[in-house]
JSON list of C-alpha atoms and ligand atoms in Angstrom, two decimals:
[
{"chain": "C", "resi": 30, "resn": "UNK", "atom": "CA", "xyz": [0.22, 3.60, -8.82]},
{"chain": "C", "resi": 31, "resn": "UNK", "atom": "CA", "xyz": [-0.11, 6.78, -6.81]},
{"chain": "C", "resi": 32, "resn": "UNK", "atom": "CA", "xyz": [2.53, 9.32, -7.87]},
{"chain": "C", "resi": 33, "resn": "UNK", "atom": "CA", "xyz": [2.49, 11.19, -4.58]},
{"chain": "C", "resi": 34, "resn": "UNK", "atom": "CA", "xyz": [3.07, 7.93, -2.81]},
{"chain": "C", "resi": 35, "resn": "UNK", "atom": "CA", "xyz": [6.07, 7.07, -4.92]},
{"chain": "C", "resi": 36, "resn": "UNK", "atom": "CA", "xyz": [7.54, 10.49, -4.42]},
{"chain": "C", "resi": 37, "resn": "UNK", "atom": "CA", "xyz": [7.34, 10.02, -0.67]},
{"chain": "C", "resi": 38, "resn": "UNK", "atom": "CA", "xyz": [8.65, 6.48, -0.96]},
{"chain": "C", "resi": 39, "resn": "UNK", "atom": "CA", "xyz": [11.70, 7.50, -2.93]},
{"chain": "C", "resi": 40, "resn": "UNK", "atom": "CA", "xyz": [12.35, 10.86, -1.33]},
{"chain": "C", "resi": 41, "resn": "UNK", "atom": "CA", "xyz": [15.64, 9.64, 0.00]},
{"chain": "C", "resi": 42, "resn": "UNK", "atom": "CA", "xyz": [17.23, 7.71, -2.84]},
{"chain": "C", "resi": 43, "resn": "UNK", "atom": "CA", "xyz": [19.98, 6.34, -0.64]},
{"chain": "C", "resi": 44, "resn": "UNK", "atom": "CA", "xyz": [17.48, 4.67, 1.65]},
{"chain": "C", "resi": 45, "resn": "UNK", "atom": "CA", "xyz": [15.31, 3.48, -1.17]},
{"chain": "C", "resi": 46, "resn": "UNK", "atom": "CA", "xyz": [15.74, -0.29, -1.05]},
{"chain": "C", "resi": 47, "resn": "UNK", "atom": "CA", "xyz": [16.10, -0.64, 2.69]},
{"chain": "C", "resi": 48, "resn": "UNK", "atom": "CA", "xyz": [13.56, 1.97, 3.71]},
{"chain": "C", "resi": 49, "resn": "UNK", "atom": "CA", "xyz": [10.86, 0.40, 5.94]},
{"chain": "C", "resi": 50, "resn": "UNK", "atom": "CA", "xyz": [8.11, 1.95, 3.83]},
{"chain": "C", "resi": 51, "resn": "UNK", "atom": "CA", "xyz": [9.54, 0.45, 0.67]},
{"chain": "C", "resi": 52, "resn": "UNK", "atom": "CA", "xyz": [9.96, -2.98, 2.30]},
{"chain": "C", "resi": 53, "resn": "UNK", "atom": "CA", "xyz": [6.39, -2.95, 3.57]},
{"chain": "C", "resi": 54, "resn": "UNK", "atom": "CA", "xyz": [5.13, -1.92, 0.17]},
{"chain": "C", "resi": 55, "resn": "UNK", "atom": "CA", "xyz": [7.20, -4.66, -1.49]},
{"chain": "C", "resi": 56, "resn": "UNK", "atom": "CA", "xyz": [5.85, -7.27, 0.90]},
{"chain": "C", "resi": 57, "resn": "UNK", "atom": "CA", "xyz": [2.24, -6.32, 0.24]},
{"chain": "C", "resi": 58, "resn": "UNK", "atom": "CA", "xyz": [2.93, -6.33, -3.47]},
{"chain": "C", "resi": 59, "resn": "UNK", "atom": "CA", "xyz": [4.49, -9.81, -3.35]},
{"chain": "C", "resi": 60, "resn": "UNK", "atom": "CA", "xyz": [1.72, -11.22, -1.16]},
{"chain": "C", "resi": 61, "resn": "UNK", "atom": "CA", "xyz": [-0.99, -10.51, -3.76]},
{"chain": "C", "resi": 62, "resn": "UNK", "atom": "CA", "xyz": [-3.45, -10.96, -0.95]},
{"chain": "C", "resi": 63, "resn": "UNK", "atom": "CA", "xyz": [-4.39, -9.09, 2.19]},
{"chain": "C", "resi": 64, "resn": "UNK", "atom": "CA", "xyz": [-2.07, -9.13, 5.19]},
{"chain": "C", "resi": 65, "resn": "UNK", "atom": "CA", "xyz": [-2.51, -8.17, 8.81]},
{"chain": "C", "resi": 66, "resn": "UNK", "atom": "CA", "xyz": [0.13, -5.92, 10.42]},
{"chain": "C", "resi": 67, "resn": "UNK", "atom": "CA", "xyz": [1.31, -8.95, 12.42]},
{"chain": "C", "resi": 68, "resn": "UNK", "atom": "CA", "xyz": [1.68, -11.07, 9.28]},
{"chain": "C", "resi": 69, "resn": "UNK", "atom": "CA", "xyz": [3.67, -8.27, 7.67]},
{"chain": "C", "resi": 70, "resn": "UNK", "atom": "CA", "xyz": [5.88, -8.10, 10.72]},
{"chain": "C", "resi": 71, "resn": "UNK", "atom": "CA", "xyz": [6.51, -11.87, 10.63]},
{"chain": "C", "resi": 72, "resn": "UNK", "atom": "CA", "xyz": [7.11, -11.95, 6.88]},
{"chain": "C", "resi": 73, "resn": "UNK", "atom": "CA", "xyz": [9.68, -9.17, 7.13]},
{"chain": "C", "resi": 74, "resn": "UNK", "atom": "CA", "xyz": [11.32, -10.80, 10.12]},
{"chain": "C", "resi": 75, "resn": "UNK", "atom": "CA", "xyz": [11.79, -13.98, 8.08]},
{"chain": "C", "resi": 76, "resn": "UNK", "atom": "CA", "xyz": [13.76, -11.91, 5.61]},
{"chain": "C", "resi": 77, "resn": "UNK", "atom": "CA", "xyz": [15.84, -10.52, 8.47]},
{"chain": "C", "resi": 78, "resn": "UNK", "atom": "CA", "xyz": [14.15, -7.16, 8.26]},
{"chain": "C", "resi": 79, "resn": "UNK", "atom": "CA", "xyz": [13.19, -6.16, 11.75]},
{"chain": "C", "resi": 80, "resn": "UNK", "atom": "CA", "xyz": [10.66, -3.38, 11.41]},
{"chain": "C", "resi": 81, "resn": "UNK", "atom": "CA", "xyz": [8.73, -2.47, 14.54]},
{"chain": "C", "resi": 82, "resn": "UNK", "atom": "CA", "xyz": [4.97, -2.94, 14.59]},
{"chain": "C", "resi": 83, "resn": "UNK", "atom": "CA", "xyz": [4.52, 0.78, 15.33]},
{"chain": "C", "resi": 84, "resn": "UNK", "atom": "CA", "xyz": [6.43, 1.59, 12.19]},
{"chain": "C", "resi": 85, "resn": "UNK", "atom": "CA", "xyz": [4.34, -0.90, 10.22]},
{"chain": "C", "resi": 86, "resn": "UNK", "atom": "CA", "xyz": [1.09, 0.60, 11.53]},
{"chain": "C", "resi": 87, "resn": "UNK", "atom": "CA", "xyz": [2.30, 4.11, 10.72]},
{"chain": "C", "resi": 88, "resn": "UNK", "atom": "CA", "xyz": [3.26, 3.15, 7.16]},
{"chain": "C", "resi": 89, "resn": "UNK", "atom": "CA", "xyz": [-0.04, 1.37, 6.60]},
{"chain": "C", "resi": 90, "resn": "UNK", "atom": "CA", "xyz": [-1.92, 4.44, 7.82]},
{"chain": "C", "resi": 91, "resn": "UNK", "atom": "CA", "xyz": [0.02, 6.55, 5.35]},
{"chain": "C", "resi": 92, "resn": "UNK", "atom": "CA", "xyz": [-0.60, 4.08, 2.51]},
{"chain": "C", "resi": 93, "resn": "UNK", "atom": "CA", "xyz": [-4.29, 4.09, 3.33]},
{"chain": "C", "resi": 94, "resn": "UNK", "atom": "CA", "xyz": [-4.55, 7.87, 3.36]},
{"chain": "C", "resi": 95, "resn": "UNK", "atom": "CA", "xyz": [-2.91, 7.93, -0.07]},
{"chain": "C", "resi": 96, "resn": "UNK", "atom": "CA", "xyz": [-5.30, 5.31, -1.41]},
{"chain": "C", "resi": 97, "resn": "UNK", "atom": "CA", "xyz": [-2.47, 2.85, -1.98]},
{"chain": "C", "resi": 98, "resn": "UNK", "atom": "CA", "xyz": [-3.93, 0.16, 0.25]},
{"chain": "C", "resi": 99, "resn": "UNK", "atom": "CA", "xyz": [-7.42, -0.81, 1.27]},
{"chain": "C", "resi": 100, "resn": "UNK", "atom": "CA", "xyz": [-8.11, -1.47, 4.94]},
{"chain": "C", "resi": 101, "resn": "UNK", "atom": "CA", "xyz": [-10.36, -4.49, 5.46]},
{"chain": "C", "resi": 102, "resn": "UNK", "atom": "CA", "xyz": [-12.07, -4.51, 8.81]},
{"chain": "C", "resi": 103, "resn": "UNK", "atom": "CA", "xyz": [-13.87, -7.64, 9.85]},
{"chain": "C", "resi": 104, "resn": "UNK", "atom": "CA", "xyz": [-14.93, -7.73, 13.47]},
{"chain": "C", "resi": 105, "resn": "UNK", "atom": "CA", "xyz": [-11.74, -7.10, 15.41]},
{"chain": "C", "resi": 106, "resn": "UNK", "atom": "CA", "xyz": [-9.37, -8.14, 12.63]},
{"chain": "C", "resi": 107, "resn": "UNK", "atom": "CA", "xyz": [-7.72, -5.60, 10.37]},
{"chain": "C", "resi": 108, "resn": "UNK", "atom": "CA", "xyz": [-5.99, -6.50, 7.13]},
{"chain": "C", "resi": 109, "resn": "UNK", "atom": "CA", "xyz": [-4.48, -4.48, 4.32]},
{"chain": "C", "resi": 110, "resn": "UNK", "atom": "CA", "xyz": [-4.46, -5.12, 0.61]},
{"chain": "C", "resi": 111, "resn": "UNK", "atom": "CA", "xyz": [-2.57, -3.25, -2.06]},
{"chain": "C", "resi": 112, "resn": "UNK", "atom": "CA", "xyz": [-4.90, -1.50, -4.50]},
{"chain": "C", "resi": 113, "resn": "UNK", "atom": "CA", "xyz": [-4.43, -2.36, -8.15]},
{"chain": "C", "resi": 114, "resn": "UNK", "atom": "CA", "xyz": [-6.32, 0.68, -9.33]},
{"chain": "C", "resi": 115, "resn": "UNK", "atom": "CA", "xyz": [-4.91, 4.13, -8.85]},
{"chain": "C", "resi": 116, "resn": "UNK", "atom": "CA", "xyz": [-8.07, 5.96, -9.84]},
{"chain": "C", "resi": 117, "resn": "UNK", "atom": "CA", "xyz": [-11.07, 6.41, -7.60]},
{"chain": "C", "resi": 118, "resn": "UNK", "atom": "CA", "xyz": [-12.71, 3.05, -6.99]},
{"chain": "C", "resi": 119, "resn": "UNK", "atom": "CA", "xyz": [-14.71, 1.00, -4.52]},
{"chain": "C", "resi": 120, "resn": "UNK", "atom": "CA", "xyz": [-14.45, -2.48, -3.04]},
{"chain": "C", "resi": 121, "resn": "UNK", "atom": "CA", "xyz": [-16.67, -5.43, -2.33]},
{"chain": "C", "resi": 122, "resn": "UNK", "atom": "CA", "xyz": [-15.67, -7.61, 0.60]},
{"chain": "C", "resi": 123, "resn": "UNK", "atom": "CA", "xyz": [-16.77, -11.22, 1.16]},
{"chain": "C", "resi": 124, "resn": "UNK", "atom": "CA", "xyz": [-18.25, -11.54, 4.65]},
{"chain": "C", "resi": 125, "resn": "UNK", "atom": "CA", "xyz": [-17.20, -15.19, 4.83]},
{"chain": "C", "resi": 126, "resn": "UNK", "atom": "CA", "xyz": [-13.63, -15.42, 3.52]},
{"chain": "C", "resi": 127, "resn": "UNK", "atom": "CA", "xyz": [-12.63, -11.75, 3.47]},
{"chain": "C", "resi": 128, "resn": "UNK", "atom": "CA", "xyz": [-11.62, -11.70, -0.19]},
{"chain": "C", "resi": 129, "resn": "UNK", "atom": "CA", "xyz": [-11.79, -8.29, -1.83]},
{"chain": "C", "resi": 130, "resn": "UNK", "atom": "CA", "xyz": [-12.57, -7.25, -5.39]},
{"chain": "C", "resi": 131, "resn": "UNK", "atom": "CA", "xyz": [-12.03, -3.75, -6.75]},
{"chain": "C", "resi": 132, "resn": "UNK", "atom": "CA", "xyz": [-14.92, -2.14, -8.54]},
{"chain": "C", "resi": 133, "resn": "UNK", "atom": "CA", "xyz": [-13.75, 0.06, -11.35]},
{"chain": "C", "resi": 134, "resn": "UNK", "atom": "CA", "xyz": [-16.93, 2.00, -11.70]},
{"chain": "C", "resi": 135, "resn": "UNK", "atom": "CA", "xyz": [-18.57, 4.63, -9.57]},
{"chain": "C", "resi": 136, "resn": "UNK", "atom": "CA", "xyz": [-21.95, 5.96, -10.40]},
{"chain": "C", "resi": 137, "resn": "UNK", "atom": "CA", "xyz": [-23.22, 7.90, -7.44]},
{"chain": "C", "resi": 138, "resn": "UNK", "atom": "CA", "xyz": [-23.23, 11.44, -8.84]},
{"chain": "C", "resi": 139, "resn": "UNK", "atom": "CA", "xyz": [-27.01, 11.60, -8.41]},
{"chain": "C", "resi": 140, "resn": "UNK", "atom": "CA", "xyz": [-26.55, 10.60, -4.83]},
{"chain": "C", "resi": 141, "resn": "UNK", "atom": "CA", "xyz": [-23.96, 13.35, -4.30]},
{"chain": "C", "resi": 142, "resn": "UNK", "atom": "CA", "xyz": [-26.41, 15.84, -5.75]},
{"chain": "C", "resi": 143, "resn": "UNK", "atom": "CA", "xyz": [-29.04, 14.69, -3.27]},
{"chain": "C", "resi": 144, "resn": "UNK", "atom": "CA", "xyz": [-26.56, 15.07, -0.41]},
{"chain": "C", "resi": 145, "resn": "UNK", "atom": "CA", "xyz": [-25.87, 18.66, -1.50]},
{"chain": "C", "resi": 146, "resn": "UNK", "atom": "CA", "xyz": [-29.59, 19.40, -1.84]},
{"chain": "C", "resi": 147, "resn": "UNK", "atom": "CA", "xyz": [-30.41, 18.06, 1.59]},
{"chain": "C", "resi": 148, "resn": "UNK", "atom": "CA", "xyz": [-27.41, 19.38, 3.54]},
{"chain": "C", "resi": 149, "resn": "UNK", "atom": "CA", "xyz": [-26.01, 22.32, 1.56]},
{"chain": "C", "resi": 150, "resn": "UNK", "atom": "CA", "xyz": [-22.59, 20.67, 1.73]},
{"chain": "C", "resi": 151, "resn": "UNK", "atom": "CA", "xyz": [-20.32, 20.73, -1.28]},
{"chain": "C", "resi": 152, "resn": "UNK", "atom": "CA", "xyz": [-19.39, 17.07, -1.77]},
{"chain": "C", "resi": 153, "resn": "UNK", "atom": "CA", "xyz": [-15.72, 16.56, -2.65]},
{"chain": "C", "resi": 154, "resn": "UNK", "atom": "CA", "xyz": [-15.16, 12.92, -1.80]},
{"chain": "C", "resi": 155, "resn": "UNK", "atom": "CA", "xyz": [-16.86, 9.77, -0.58]},
{"chain": "C", "resi": 156, "resn": "UNK", "atom": "CA", "xyz": [-16.10, 6.29, 0.63]},
{"chain": "C", "resi": 157, "resn": "UNK", "atom": "CA", "xyz": [-18.38, 3.37, 0.07]},
{"chain": "C", "resi": 158, "resn": "UNK", "atom": "CA", "xyz": [-17.86, -0.33, 0.66]},
{"chain": "C", "resi": 159, "resn": "UNK", "atom": "CA", "xyz": [-19.99, -3.21, -0.48]},
{"chain": "C", "resi": 160, "resn": "UNK", "atom": "CA", "xyz": [-20.30, -6.44, 1.51]},
{"chain": "C", "resi": 161, "resn": "UNK", "atom": "CA", "xyz": [-21.59, -9.80, 0.45]},
{"chain": "C", "resi": 162, "resn": "UNK", "atom": "CA", "xyz": [-20.57, -13.35, -0.33]},
{"chain": "C", "resi": 163, "resn": "UNK", "atom": "CA", "xyz": [-18.15, -14.26, -3.11]},
{"chain": "C", "resi": 164, "resn": "UNK", "atom": "CA", "xyz": [-18.97, -16.99, -5.63]},
{"chain": "C", "resi": 165, "resn": "UNK", "atom": "CA", "xyz": [-17.16, -19.62, -3.57]},
{"chain": "C", "resi": 166, "resn": "UNK", "atom": "CA", "xyz": [-18.85, -18.66, -0.31]},
{"chain": "C", "resi": 167, "resn": "UNK", "atom": "CA", "xyz": [-22.33, -17.88, -1.61]},
{"chain": "C", "resi": 168, "resn": "UNK", "atom": "CA", "xyz": [-24.83, -20.03, 0.27]},
{"chain": "C", "resi": 169, "resn": "UNK", "atom": "CA", "xyz": [-26.29, -22.46, -2.22]},
{"chain": "C", "resi": 170, "resn": "UNK", "atom": "CA", "xyz": [-29.83, -21.77, -3.26]},
{"chain": "C", "resi": 171, "resn": "UNK", "atom": "CA", "xyz": [-32.46, -23.99, -1.80]},
{"chain": "F", "resi": 15, "resn": "ZN", "atom": "ZN1", "xyz": [-8.56, -0.77, -4.02]},
{"chain": "F", "resi": 16, "resn": "ZN", "atom": "ZN1", "xyz": [-15.73, -15.64, 0.08]},
{"chain": "F", "resi": 17, "resn": "ZN", "atom": "ZN1", "xyz": [-17.07, 6.44, -5.83]}
]
């Protein structure tokens, strides 16, 4: 798990367990699946934790910028899933059911070199998503 993230999460030790950020993190961790901001809001409300949607969106934005969650965009729907891997990684998203798998390999250094050669930019980071159909959703071969 991201150290920077935990530092920010536990900055105020007194607030630790009731801090909205911690509760949102806990909820995503318990869910073991992706959640929409509305689902998070409802789940927290059920536990008598009323955290405003704005606050939820803000926390999710922060989590995303720290690489703690992955934002899954499918048409107009947005869902968030807690990342299991702390290190740099990529994701493949099923176009049918929206399930996500983390890919623990990244082999695009040649590609980065080509980007530098063609643009003169020094490449320091990249984001890349894969899309397809999971085993369950794969259209059967004819
Ligand atoms: Zn991830
Ligand atoms: Zn699927
Ligand atoms: Zn990569």
